[in-house]
Coordinates of C-alpha atoms and ligand atoms in Angstrom, one line a residue:
X15 CA 0.0 0.0 0.0
X16 CA 2.8 2.4 0.9
X17 CA 4.4 1.7 -2.4
X18 CA 1.2 2.6 -4.2
X19 CA 1.1 5.8 -2.2
X20 CA 4.6 6.7 -3.1
X21 CA 3.9 6.0 -6.8
X22 CA 1.6 9.1 -6.9
X23 CA 4.5 11.3 -6.1
X24 CA 6.3 10.2 -9.3
X25 CA 5.0 12.8 -11.8
X26 CA 5.8 15.6 -9.3
X27 CA 9.1 14.3 -8.1
X28 CA 11.0 17.4 -8.9
X29 CA 8.5 19.8 -7.4
X30 CA 8.3 17.6 -4.3
X31 CA 12.1 17.5 -3.7
X32 CA 12.3 21.3 -4.3
X33 CA 9.6 21.7 -1.7
X34 CA 11.5 19.7 0.8
X35 CA 14.7 21.6 0.0
X36 CA 13.0 24.9 0.6
X37 CA 11.5 23.6 3.8
X38 CA 14.9 22.8 5.2
X39 CA 16.3 26.2 4.1
X40 CA 13.4 28.0 5.8
X41 CA 14.2 26.2 9.1
X42 CA 17.9 27.0 8.8
X43 CA 17.0 30.6 8.4
X44 CA 15.1 30.5 11.7
X45 CA 18.0 29.0 13.5
X46 CA 20.2 31.9 12.6
X47 CA 18.5 34.6 14.6
X48 CA 19.4 33.4 18.1
X49 CA 23.0 32.6 17.0
X50 CA 23.4 36.2 15.7
X51 CA 21.9 37.6 18.9
X52 CA 24.5 35.6 20.9
X53 CA 27.3 36.9 18.8
X54 CA 26.1 40.5 19.0
X55 CA 25.6 40.4 22.8
X56 CA 28.8 38.5 23.6
X57 CA 31.1 40.0 21.0
X58 CA 30.2 42.8 18.8
X59 CA 28.4 45.1 21.3
X60 CA 31.0 44.9 24.1
X61 CA 33.8 45.3 21.6
X62 CA 32.0 48.2 19.9
X63 CA 32.4 46.5 16.6
X64 CA 30.1 48.6 14.4
X65 CA 31.2 46.9 11.2
X66 CA 30.2 43.5 12.5
X67 CA 26.8 44.9 13.6
X68 CA 26.2 46.3 10.1
X69 CA 27.2 43.0 8.5
X70 CA 24.8 41.2 10.8
X71 CA 22.0 43.6 9.9
X72 CA 22.6 43.1 6.2
X73 CA 22.9 39.3 6.6
X74 CA 19.7 39.0 8.6
X75 CA 17.8 41.0 6.0
X76 CA 19.1 38.6 3.2
X77 CA 18.1 35.6 5.3
X78 CA 14.6 36.9 5.8
X79 CA 14.3 37.5 2.1
X80 CA 15.4 34.0 1.4
X81 CA 12.9 32.7 4.0
X82 CA 10.0 34.6 2.5
X83 CA 10.8 33.0 -0.9
X84 CA 11.0 29.6 0.7
X85 CA 7.8 30.0 2.6
X86 CA 6.0 31.2 -0.5
X87 CA 7.2 28.3 -2.5
X88 CA 6.2 25.8 0.2
X89 CA 2.8 27.3 0.7
X90 CA 2.0 27.5 -3.0
X91 CA 3.9 24.7 -4.8
X92 CA 3.7 22.3 -1.8
X93 CA -0.1 22.5 -1.9
X94 CA -0.1 22.3 -5.6
X95 CA 1.7 19.0 -5.5
X96 CA -0.8 17.8 -2.9
X97 CA -3.8 18.8 -4.9
X98 CA -2.4 17.4 -8.1
X99 CA -1.9 14.1 -6.5
X100 CA -5.4 14.2 -5.1
X101 CA -6.8 14.9 -8.6
X102 CA -4.8 12.0 -10.0
X103 CA -6.2 9.6 -7.3
X104 CA -9.7 10.9 -7.8
X105 CA -9.4 10.3 -11.5
X106 CA -8.2 6.7 -11.0
X107 CA -11.0 6.1 -8.5
X108 CA -13.6 7.5 -10.8
X109 CA -12.3 5.4 -13.7
X110 CA -12.4 2.3 -11.5
X111 CA -15.9 3.2 -10.2
X112 CA -17.3 3.3 -13.7
X113 CA -16.1 -0.2 -14.3
X114 CA -17.5 -1.8 -11.1
X115 CA -20.3 -4.2 -11.6
X116 CA -23.9 -3.3 -10.7
X117 CA -24.0 -5.4 -7.5
X118 CA -21.3 -3.2 -6.0
X119 CA -23.7 -0.2 -6.3
X120 CA -26.6 -2.4 -4.9
X121 CA -24.6 -3.0 -1.8
X122 CA -22.9 0.3 -1.1
X123 CA -24.3 3.7 -0.1
X124 CA -23.9 6.5 -2.5
X125 CA -23.0 8.8 0.4
X126 CA -20.2 6.5 1.5
X127 CA -18.7 6.3 -2.0
X128 CA -18.9 10.1 -2.3
X129 CA -17.2 10.7 1.0
X130 CA -14.4 8.3 0.0
X131 CA -14.0 10.3 -3.2
X132 CA -14.0 13.7 -1.5
X133 CA -13.2 13.7 2.2
X134 CA -10.8 10.7 2.3
X135 CA -8.8 11.9 -0.6
X136 CA -8.6 15.4 0.9
X137 CA -7.0 13.8 4.0
X138 CA -4.6 11.8 1.8
X139 CA -3.6 14.9 -0.1
X140 CA -3.0 16.8 3.2
X141 CA -0.7 14.0 4.3
X142 CA 1.0 13.8 0.9
X143 CA 2.5 17.3 1.1
X144 CA 2.3 18.5 4.7
X145 CA 3.4 15.1 6.1
X146 CA 7.0 15.0 4.8
X147 CA 7.3 18.7 5.1
X148 CA 6.3 18.8 8.8
X149 CA 8.4 15.8 9.6
X150 CA 11.5 17.3 8.0
X151 CA 11.0 20.8 9.5
X152 CA 10.5 19.6 13.0
X153 CA 13.3 17.0 13.0
X154 CA 15.8 19.5 11.5
X155 CA 14.7 22.1 14.0
X156 CA 14.9 20.0 17.1
X157 CA 18.2 18.3 16.2
X158 CA 19.7 21.5 14.9
X159 CA 18.9 23.5 18.0
X160 CA 19.9 20.7 20.2
X161 CA 23.3 20.5 18.5
X162 CA 23.8 24.3 18.7
X163 CA 22.7 24.5 22.3
X164 CA 24.9 21.6 23.5
X165 CA 28.0 23.3 22.1
X166 CA 27.1 26.4 24.1
X167 CA 26.5 24.7 27.4
X168 CA 26.0 21.0 28.0
X169 CA 24.4 20.8 31.5
X170 CA 21.7 23.4 30.7
X171 CA 20.9 21.8 27.4
X172 CA 20.4 18.4 29.0
X173 CA 18.2 19.9 31.7
X174 CA 16.0 21.7 29.2
X175 CA 15.8 18.7 26.8
X176 CA 14.9 16.4 29.7
X177 CA 11.6 18.1 29.8
X178 CA 10.9 17.8 26.1
X179 CA 9.8 14.1 26.2
X180 CA 7.1 15.0 28.8
X181 CA 5.8 17.8 26.6
X182 CA 5.6 15.3 23.8
X183 CA 3.8 12.7 25.8
X184 CA 1.3 15.2 27.2
X185 CA 0.7 16.7 23.7
X186 CA 0.3 13.4 22.2
X187 CA -2.2 12.0 24.7
X188 CA -4.3 15.2 24.7
X189 CA -4.2 15.6 21.0
X190 CA -5.5 12.0 20.6
X191 CA -8.4 12.7 22.9
X192 CA -9.2 15.8 21.0
X193 CA -9.0 14.0 17.7
X194 CA -11.3 11.3 18.8
X195 CA -13.8 13.9 20.0
X196 CA -13.7 15.7 16.6
X197 CA -14.1 12.4 14.8
X198 CA -17.2 11.9 16.8
X199 CA -18.5 15.2 15.6
X200 CA -17.8 14.3 12.0
X201 CA -20.0 11.2 12.4
X202 CA -22.7 13.3 13.9
X203 CA -22.4 15.8 11.0
X204 CA -22.8 12.9 8.7
X205 CA -26.0 11.8 10.5
X206 CA -27.4 15.3 10.2
X207 CA -26.6 15.4 6.5
X208 CA -28.3 12.1 5.9
X209 CA -31.4 13.0 7.9
X210 CA -31.5 16.4 6.1
X211 CA -31.2 14.9 2.7
X212 CA -33.9 12.4 3.5
X213 CA -36.2 15.1 4.7
X214 CA -35.6 17.3 1.7
X215 CA -36.1 14.6 -0.9
X216 CA -39.2 13.4 1.0
X217 CA -40.6 16.9 1.4
X218 CA -43.7 16.1 -0.7
X219 CA -44.4 13.0 1.3
X220 CA -44.0 14.9 4.6
X221 CA -46.3 17.7 3.4
X222 CA -48.9 15.2 2.2
X223 CA -48.9 13.5 5.5
X224 CA -48.7 16.7 7.5
X225 CA -45.8 15.2 9.3
X226 CA -43.5 18.2 9.8
X227 CA -43.6 17.9 13.5
X228 CA -42.4 14.3 13.3
X229 CA -39.7 15.3 10.8
X230 CA -38.6 18.1 13.2
X231 CA -38.4 15.6 16.0
X232 CA -36.3 13.2 14.0
X233 CA -34.0 16.1 12.9
X234 CA -33.7 17.4 16.5
X235 CA -32.3 14.1 17.7
X236 CA -29.4 14.3 15.3
X237 CA -29.0 18.1 15.9
X238 CA -28.8 17.6 19.7
X239 CA -26.3 14.7 19.4
X240 CA -24.2 17.0 17.3
X241 CA -24.3 19.8 19.8
X242 CA -23.3 17.4 22.7
X243 CA -20.4 15.9 20.7
X244 CA -19.2 19.3 19.6
X245 CA -19.2 20.6 23.2
X246 CA -17.2 17.6 24.3
X247 CA -14.7 18.2 21.4
X248 CA -14.3 21.8 22.5
X249 CA -13.6 20.7 26.0
X250 CA -10.8 18.4 24.8
X251 CA -9.5 21.2 22.6
X252 CA -9.4 23.6 25.5
X253 CA -7.4 21.0 27.6
X254 CA -5.0 20.5 24.7
X255 CA -4.3 24.1 24.0
X256 CA -4.1 25.3 27.6
X257 CA -2.0 22.3 28.7
X258 CA 0.4 22.7 25.8
X259 CA 0.7 26.4 26.6
X260 CA 1.5 25.5 30.2
X261 CA 4.2 23.1 29.0
X262 CA 5.9 25.6 26.9
X263 CA 5.7 28.2 29.7
X264 CA 7.4 25.6 31.9
X265 CA 10.2 25.2 29.4
X266 CA 10.6 29.0 29.4
X267 CA 10.5 28.9 33.1
X268 CA 13.2 26.3 33.4
X269 CA 15.5 28.2 31.0
X270 CA 14.9 31.4 32.8
X271 CA 15.4 30.1 36.4
X272 CA 18.1 27.5 35.7
X273 CA 19.8 29.6 33.0
X274 CA 19.6 32.7 35.2
X275 CA 21.2 30.7 38.1
X276 CA 24.0 29.5 35.8
X277 CA 24.5 33.0 34.5
X278 CA 24.6 34.3 38.1
X279 CA 27.2 31.7 38.9
X280 CA 29.1 32.8 35.8
X281 CA 28.9 29.4 34.1
X282 CA 27.4 31.0 31.0
X283 CA 27.5 34.5 29.8
X284 CA 24.6 36.9 28.9
X285 CA 24.7 36.2 25.1
X286 CA 24.5 32.4 25.6
X287 CA 21.7 32.9 28.0
X288 CA 19.7 35.0 25.5
X289 CA 20.3 32.5 22.8
X290 CA 18.8 29.8 25.0
X291 CA 15.7 31.9 25.7
X292 CA 15.2 32.5 22.0
X293 CA 15.7 28.8 21.0
X294 CA 13.3 27.6 23.6
X295 CA 10.8 30.1 22.4
X296 CA 11.0 28.5 19.0
X297 CA 10.5 25.0 20.4
X298 CA 6.7 24.7 20.5
X299 CA 6.5 25.0 16.7
X300 CA 8.4 21.7 15.9
X301 CA 6.6 19.9 18.8
X302 CA 3.2 20.9 17.4
X303 CA 4.3 20.0 13.9
X304 CA 5.4 16.5 14.9
X305 CA 2.2 15.8 16.8
X306 CA 0.3 17.2 13.8
X307 CA 2.2 14.8 11.6
X308 CA 1.2 11.8 13.6
X309 CA -2.4 12.8 13.2
X310 CA -2.1 13.5 9.5
X311 CA -0.4 10.2 9.0
X312 CA -3.2 8.4 10.7
X313 CA -6.0 10.2 8.9
X314 CA -4.2 10.1 5.6
X315 CA -3.3 6.5 5.7
X316 CA -6.9 5.5 6.8
X317 CA -8.2 7.6 3.9
X318 CA -5.7 5.9 1.5
X319 CA -6.7 2.5 2.8
X320 CA -10.4 3.2 2.1
X321 CA -9.3 4.4 -1.3
X322 CA -7.4 1.2 -2.0
X323 CA -10.4 -0.8 -0.8
X324 CA -12.4 0.5 -3.7
X325 CA -9.5 0.2 -6.1
X326 CA -9.2 -3.5 -5.2
X327 CA -12.9 -4.2 -5.8
X328 CA -13.1 -6.4 -8.8
X329 CA -14.3 -4.7 -12.0
X330 CA -16.3 -6.1 -14.8
X331 CA -14.1 -8.4 -16.8
X332 CA -13.8 -8.8 -20.5
X333 CA -12.6 -12.0 -22.0
X334 CA -8.9 -12.1 -22.9
X335 CA -9.3 -12.0 -26.6
X336 CA -13.0 -11.4 -27.3
X337 CA -14.6 -12.6 -30.5
X338 CA -15.4 -10.1 -33.2
X339 CA -19.0 -9.0 -33.0
X340 CA -20.4 -6.9 -35.8
X341 CA -23.2 -7.0 -38.3
X342 CA -25.4 -8.2 -35.5
X343 CA -28.6 -9.8 -36.6
X344 CA -30.0 -10.1 -33.1
X345 CA -31.0 -13.8 -32.6
X346 CA -31.0 -14.3 -28.8
X347 CA -30.9 -17.6 -27.0
X348 CA -31.2 -18.3 -23.2
X349 CA -29.7 -21.7 -22.5
X350 CA -30.5 -23.2 -19.1
X351 CA -30.0 -19.8 -17.5
X352 CA -30.1 -19.6 -13.7
X353 CA -29.6 -16.5 -11.7
X354 CA -29.9 -15.5 -8.1
X355 CA -29.4 -12.2 -6.1
X356 CA -27.2 -13.2 -3.1
X357 CA -29.2 -16.3 -2.1
X358 CA -32.6 -15.5 -3.5
X359 CA -33.3 -17.6 -6.6
X360 CA -34.9 -15.5 -9.3
X361 CA -34.5 -17.5 -12.5
X362 CA -33.8 -21.2 -12.8
X363 CA -33.0 -23.2 -15.9
X364 CA -34.6 -20.8 -18.2
X365 CA -34.7 -21.5 -22.0
X366 CA -35.8 -18.9 -24.4
X367 CA -35.2 -18.4 -28.1
X368 CA -35.9 -15.3 -30.0
X369 CA -35.4 -15.1 -33.8
X370 CA -33.7 -12.0 -35.2
X371 CA -36.1 -9.2 -35.8
X372 CA -38.9 -10.7 -33.8
X373 CA -40.6 -9.3 -30.7
X374 CA -40.9 -11.2 -27.4
X375 CA -43.2 -9.9 -24.7
X376 CA -42.7 -10.8 -21.1
X377 CA -45.7 -10.6 -18.8
X378 CA -46.2 -11.8 -15.3
X379 CA -46.7 -10.7 -11.7
X380 CA -44.7 -8.0 -10.1
X381 CA -41.4 -9.3 -8.7
X382 CA -41.4 -12.3 -11.0
X383 CA -38.0 -11.4 -12.4
X384 CA -38.8 -9.7 -15.7
X385 CA -36.5 -6.7 -15.1
X386 CA -33.8 -9.1 -13.8
X387 CA -34.0 -11.2 -17.0
X388 CA -33.5 -8.0 -19.1
X389 CA -30.5 -7.0 -17.0
X390 CA -28.7 -10.2 -17.9
X391 CA -28.5 -9.5 -21.6
X392 CA -26.3 -6.4 -21.4
X393 CA -24.4 -8.2 -18.5
X394 CA -25.4 -5.8 -15.8
X395 CA -25.4 -9.1 -13.8
X396 CA -23.7 -12.3 -14.8
X397 CA -25.6 -15.6 -14.9
X398 CA -24.9 -18.1 -12.3
X399 CA -25.1 -21.0 -14.7
X400 CA -26.1 -21.5 -18.3
X401 CA -25.4 -19.2 -21.1
X402 CA -26.9 -16.4 -23.2
X403 CA -26.1 -16.3 -26.9
X404 CA -26.5 -13.6 -29.5
X405 CA -26.2 -14.7 -33.1
X406 CA -24.9 -18.0 -31.6
X407 CA -22.0 -16.3 -29.8
X408 CA -21.9 -16.4 -26.0
X409 CA -22.2 -12.9 -24.6
X410 CA -19.3 -13.8 -22.3
X411 CA -17.1 -14.3 -25.4
X412 CA -17.5 -10.8 -26.8
X413 CA -16.3 -7.6 -25.4
X414 CA -18.6 -5.6 -23.1
X415 CA -18.3 -2.6 -25.3
X416 CA -19.4 -4.5 -28.4
X417 CA -22.2 -6.2 -26.5
X418 CA -23.6 -3.0 -24.9
X419 CA -23.2 -1.0 -28.1
X420 CA -25.6 -3.4 -29.9
X421 CA -28.3 -3.2 -27.3
X422 CA -30.8 -0.3 -26.7
X423 CA -32.4 -0.2 -23.3
X424 CA -35.4 1.7 -22.2
X425 CA -35.6 1.2 -18.5
X426 CA -38.5 0.8 -16.3
X427 CA -37.4 3.8 -14.2
X428 CA -36.1 6.4 -16.7
X429 CA -33.0 8.1 -15.5
X430 CA -32.1 11.5 -17.0
X431 CA -28.9 13.3 -16.2
X432 CA -28.9 16.8 -14.8
X433 CA -28.4 19.0 -17.9
X434 CA -30.2 19.9 -21.0
X435 CA -32.6 17.9 -23.2
X436 CA -30.0 17.8 -25.9
X437 CA -27.3 16.5 -23.7
X438 CA -29.6 13.8 -22.5
X439 CA -30.6 12.6 -26.0
X440 CA -26.9 12.8 -27.0
X441 CA -26.2 9.9 -24.6
X442 CA -27.5 7.7 -27.4
X443 CA -24.6 8.7 -29.6
X444 CA -22.2 11.5 -28.6
X445 CA -21.2 12.0 -32.2
X446 CA -24.7 12.7 -33.5
X447 CA -25.4 15.9 -35.4
X448 CA -28.2 18.3 -34.4
X449 CA -30.2 17.1 -37.4
X450 CA -29.9 13.5 -36.1
X451 CA -31.1 14.6 -32.7
X452 CA -34.1 16.3 -34.1
X453 CA -35.0 13.3 -36.2
X454 CA -34.7 11.0 -33.2
X455 CA -36.9 13.3 -31.1
X456 CA -39.5 13.4 -33.9
X457 CA -39.6 9.7 -34.1
X458 CA -40.0 9.6 -30.3
X459 CA -42.9 12.0 -30.6
X460 CA -41.2 14.5 -28.3
X461 CA -40.0 17.1 -30.8
X462 CA -43.1 19.3 -30.7
X463 CA -43.0 19.4 -26.9
X464 CA -39.3 20.4 -26.9
X465 CA -40.0 23.1 -29.4
X466 CA -42.7 24.5 -27.3
X467 CA -40.2 25.3 -24.6
X468 CA -38.5 28.8 -24.8
X469 CA -35.0 27.3 -25.0
X470 CA -35.9 24.3 -27.1
X471 CA -33.3 21.6 -27.0
X472 CA -31.2 23.6 -24.6
X473 CA -33.8 23.6 -21.9
X474 CA -32.4 22.6 -18.5
X475 CA -34.4 19.8 -17.1
X476 CA -33.3 19.9 -13.5
X477 CA -31.8 17.2 -11.3
X478 CA -32.8 13.8 -12.7
X479 CA -35.1 15.5 -15.1
X480 CA -37.4 16.6 -12.3
X481 CA -38.9 19.4 -14.4
X482 CA -40.4 16.9 -16.9
X483 CA -43.5 14.7 -16.6
X484 CA -43.2 11.0 -16.5
X485 CA -44.3 10.6 -20.1
X486 CA -42.0 13.3 -21.3
X487 CA -39.0 11.6 -19.6
X488 CA -39.9 8.3 -21.2
X489 CA -40.1 9.8 -24.6
X490 CA -36.7 11.4 -24.2
X491 CA -35.3 8.1 -23.1
X492 CA -36.8 6.6 -26.3
X493 CA -35.3 9.3 -28.4
X494 CA -31.9 8.4 -27.0
X495 CA -32.4 4.8 -28.2
X496 CA -33.5 6.0 -31.7
X497 CA -30.2 7.9 -31.8
X498 CA -28.2 4.9 -30.8
X499 CA -30.0 2.7 -33.4
X500 CA -29.0 -0.7 -32.0
X501 CA -30.1 -4.1 -33.6
X502 CA -31.4 -5.3 -30.2
X503 CA -33.9 -3.6 -28.1
X504 CA -35.0 -4.1 -24.5
X505 CA -38.0 -2.2 -23.4
X506 CA -39.0 -2.4 -19.8
X507 CA -42.2 -0.6 -19.8
X508 CA -43.0 1.7 -16.9
X509 CA -45.7 0.4 -14.7
X510 CA -47.0 3.8 -13.9
X511 CA -50.3 4.6 -15.6
X512 CA -50.2 7.3 -18.2
X513 CA -53.2 9.2 -19.7
X514 CA -54.6 7.7 -22.9
X515 CA -53.1 10.3 -25.3
X516 CA -49.6 10.1 -23.8
X517 CA -49.9 6.3 -23.7
X518 CA -50.9 6.4 -27.3
X519 CA -48.0 8.6 -28.3
X520 CA -45.5 6.5 -26.4
X521 CA -47.0 3.4 -27.9
X522 CA -46.6 4.8 -31.4
X523 CA -42.9 5.7 -30.8
X524 CA -42.2 2.3 -29.3
X525 CA -43.8 0.6 -32.3
X526 CA -41.7 2.7 -34.6
X527 CA -38.6 1.9 -32.5
X528 CA -39.2 -1.9 -32.7
X529 CA -39.2 -2.0 -36.4
X530 CA -36.5 -4.2 -37.8
X531 CA -35.0 -5.0 -34.4
X532 CA -35.0 -7.9 -32.1
X533 CA -37.1 -6.7 -29.2
X534 CA -37.7 -8.0 -25.7
X535 CA -40.5 -6.0 -24.1
X536 CA -41.7 -6.3 -20.6
X537 CA -45.3 -5.5 -21.3
X538 CA -47.9 -3.9 -19.1
X539 CA -50.0 -2.6 -21.9
X540 CA -52.5 -4.6 -23.9
X541 CA -51.5 -3.1 -27.3
X542 CA -47.8 -4.0 -26.8
X543 CA -48.7 -7.6 -25.8
X544 CA -51.0 -8.2 -28.8
X545 CA -48.4 -7.1 -31.3
X546 CA -45.7 -9.4 -30.0
X547 CA -44.6 -12.4 -32.0
X548 CA -44.4 -14.5 -28.8
X549 CA -45.4 -14.0 -25.2
X550 CA -43.9 -15.5 -22.1
X551 CA -45.6 -15.6 -18.8
X552 CA -42.9 -15.4 -16.2
X553 CA -43.7 -16.2 -12.6
X554 CA -41.8 -17.3 -9.5
X555 CA -42.0 -20.8 -11.0
X556 CA -40.3 -19.8 -14.2
X557 CA -41.9 -19.7 -17.6
X558 CA -45.4 -20.9 -17.0
X559 CA -46.9 -20.3 -20.4
X560 CA -45.6 -19.3 -23.8
X561 CA -47.0 -18.7 -27.2
X562 CA -48.8 -16.1 -29.3
X563 CA -51.6 -14.0 -28.0
X564 CA -54.3 -16.2 -29.5
X565 CA -52.6 -19.5 -28.4
X566 CA -52.4 -18.2 -24.8
X567 CA -56.0 -17.1 -24.7
X568 CA -57.2 -20.5 -25.7
X569 CA -55.1 -22.0 -22.8
X570 CA -57.4 -20.3 -20.4
X571 CA -54.5 -20.0 -17.9
X572 CA -52.7 -17.2 -16.2
X573 CA -52.4 -15.1 -19.3
X574 CA -56.0 -15.2 -20.3
X575 CA -56.9 -14.2 -16.7
X576 CA -54.5 -11.4 -16.8
X577 CA -55.7 -10.2 -20.2
X578 CA -59.3 -10.4 -19.3
X579 CA -58.9 -8.5 -16.1
X580 CA -57.0 -5.7 -17.9
X581 CA -59.3 -5.7 -20.8
X582 CA -62.3 -5.3 -18.6
X583 CA -60.6 -2.5 -16.8
X584 CA -59.8 -0.8 -20.0
X585 CA -63.3 -1.0 -21.3
X586 CA -64.6 0.4 -18.0
X587 CA -62.2 3.3 -18.0
Ligands
ATP14 N1 -30.5 -5.5 -7.1 C1 -31.3 -6.4 -6.4 N2 -30.7 -7.1 -5.4 C2 -31.4 -8.0 -4.7 N3 -32.7 -8.4 -5.1 C3 -33.3 -7.8 -6.1 C4 -32.6 -6.8 -6.9 N4 -33.4 -6.3 -7.8 C5 -34.5 -7.0 -7.7 N5 -34.5 -7.9 -6.7 C6 -35.5 -8.9 -6.3 O1 -35.7 -9.8 -7.4 C7 -37.0 -10.1 -7.6 C8 -37.4 -9.8 -9.1 O2 -37.3 -8.4 -9.3 P1 -37.6 -7.8 -10.8 O3 -37.3 -6.4 -10.7 O4 -36.9 -8.6 -11.8 O5 -39.1 -8.0 -10.9 P2 -40.1 -7.6 -12.1 O6 -40.7 -8.8 -12.6 O7 -39.4 -6.7 -13.0 O8 -41.3 -6.8 -11.3 P3 -42.1 -5.5 -11.8 O9 -43.2 -6.0 -12.7 O10 -42.7 -5.0 -10.5 O11 -41.2 -4.5 -12.4 C9 -37.8 -9.2 -6.7 O12 -38.3 -10.1 -5.7 C10 -36.9 -8.2 -6.1 O13 -37.1 -8.0 -4.7
MG15 MG1 -39.5 -4.7 -13.4

């Protein structure tokens, strides 16, 4: 894992090393000031060496200019390295995510995946550039000042440094406590977000059931938990900061009292004493930085681990050297197909044959497995046993891209992307011209509606197409498939009832769409069913009846019951 982490530095190697170099130079700059003070007080001032004082003044100015350049570089380019690495990781993650199979998304929460993409990678990027920087700076600073101080006066240095480990331990323990408390508030914030999102998306339901008080109550639970957690975190924060402040005061105290005593005894001179005071003043910085590093390391590595977890999820696999798949005629065969979700059997030993260019209708009770069957053909899910053939080639022997390119899918629940109508139709074929788009929309009977909007094809349709009616969304999804123009068509009709005119329009566009293609249609509408070449009745027990409309009616079984019930309903309405 560490190796993988380091590999992300590779493209920015030069920048990264420059950043480290500048970090070290910046620390060295800081170490100069006390040394010069010492020299001034001990030597130049008593000896009235004005030349030396001027040289020091000039040198210090130069040092500060160097430092400002270094700090600027670190702040700017250091962060740039971090953010570029973050963007690279996010790109890799997104690429991988797009290739994960559907069942990954069935079993993982969108919010979780998003927080991995955003928050975790933010932590990783913080570690990537601040981590090495902080580690370097603090180590150089502590070791550097230790070496300088020990050459001035060994006993005083040892006494002062004897306290340092205690400061570290205190800071570490308290910091950990504070961190845990803040983690807790993060979880609580997540809860609030989740509850808020749920309440907002369900606003129509809560209005309809006049349940705003209930919603408020639910929300207040999370809100109160957040408040309590946050208060606890602030307590821990107060302990950490005040305690650490006390520790550094103690260090100052020791230097002042012990150093003062040593100076009084004449063991060290005034200049050395001043240098001590100045060095110790600088000390809190590297201690804080080191502690900070430990935390960053924990967060960053946890984030990276979660990141690697997704990256190691298995993606959809293509066969090594897939068979060529073109000029698709569209003959489809299900051979002994069995499929289950986790351990729930949905289809078992299913055999279906559809000749090229023919239409097969699937009817049956809700939950019988119709949508599932449709999802097996474009390999959204893989069969557990058996095989599916298209033009006598197993769909597992051809590439996913070829397979999916030859299938047009109108799903039961239409999904439109946030954007314009045009962008959504273009999903059928990104290379299509405006003319093609209009033709497709016309064939889907949606052109006139689109033209009635003030911005026409550039109309923004809101999140998931919320500004459109159910029927309009469906027709746009049909236009998409017209544009794609695939030899095989899978129509999973929406179960929601539409008014007669809309239903008629959709029916017309679907009929037009089916022409010359092999079609599998999950049918809820009488007209669709009647036009099919063959009808399968799919129930929990598998295919119970199959044949043409007339054949099935004479059977007087499930189908004829279903048909009669619908027919009577239709006549009544
Ligand atoms: N992603 C999934 N994970 C686990 N179980 C699922 C999943 N999708 C569907 N199911 C289950 O599989 C069964 C078949 O569902 P499917 O969606 O295929 O039914 P359907 O015949 O299309 O029903 P409808 O006519 O209501 O659309 C159902 O019992 C359902 O609960
Ligand atoms: Mg369904």
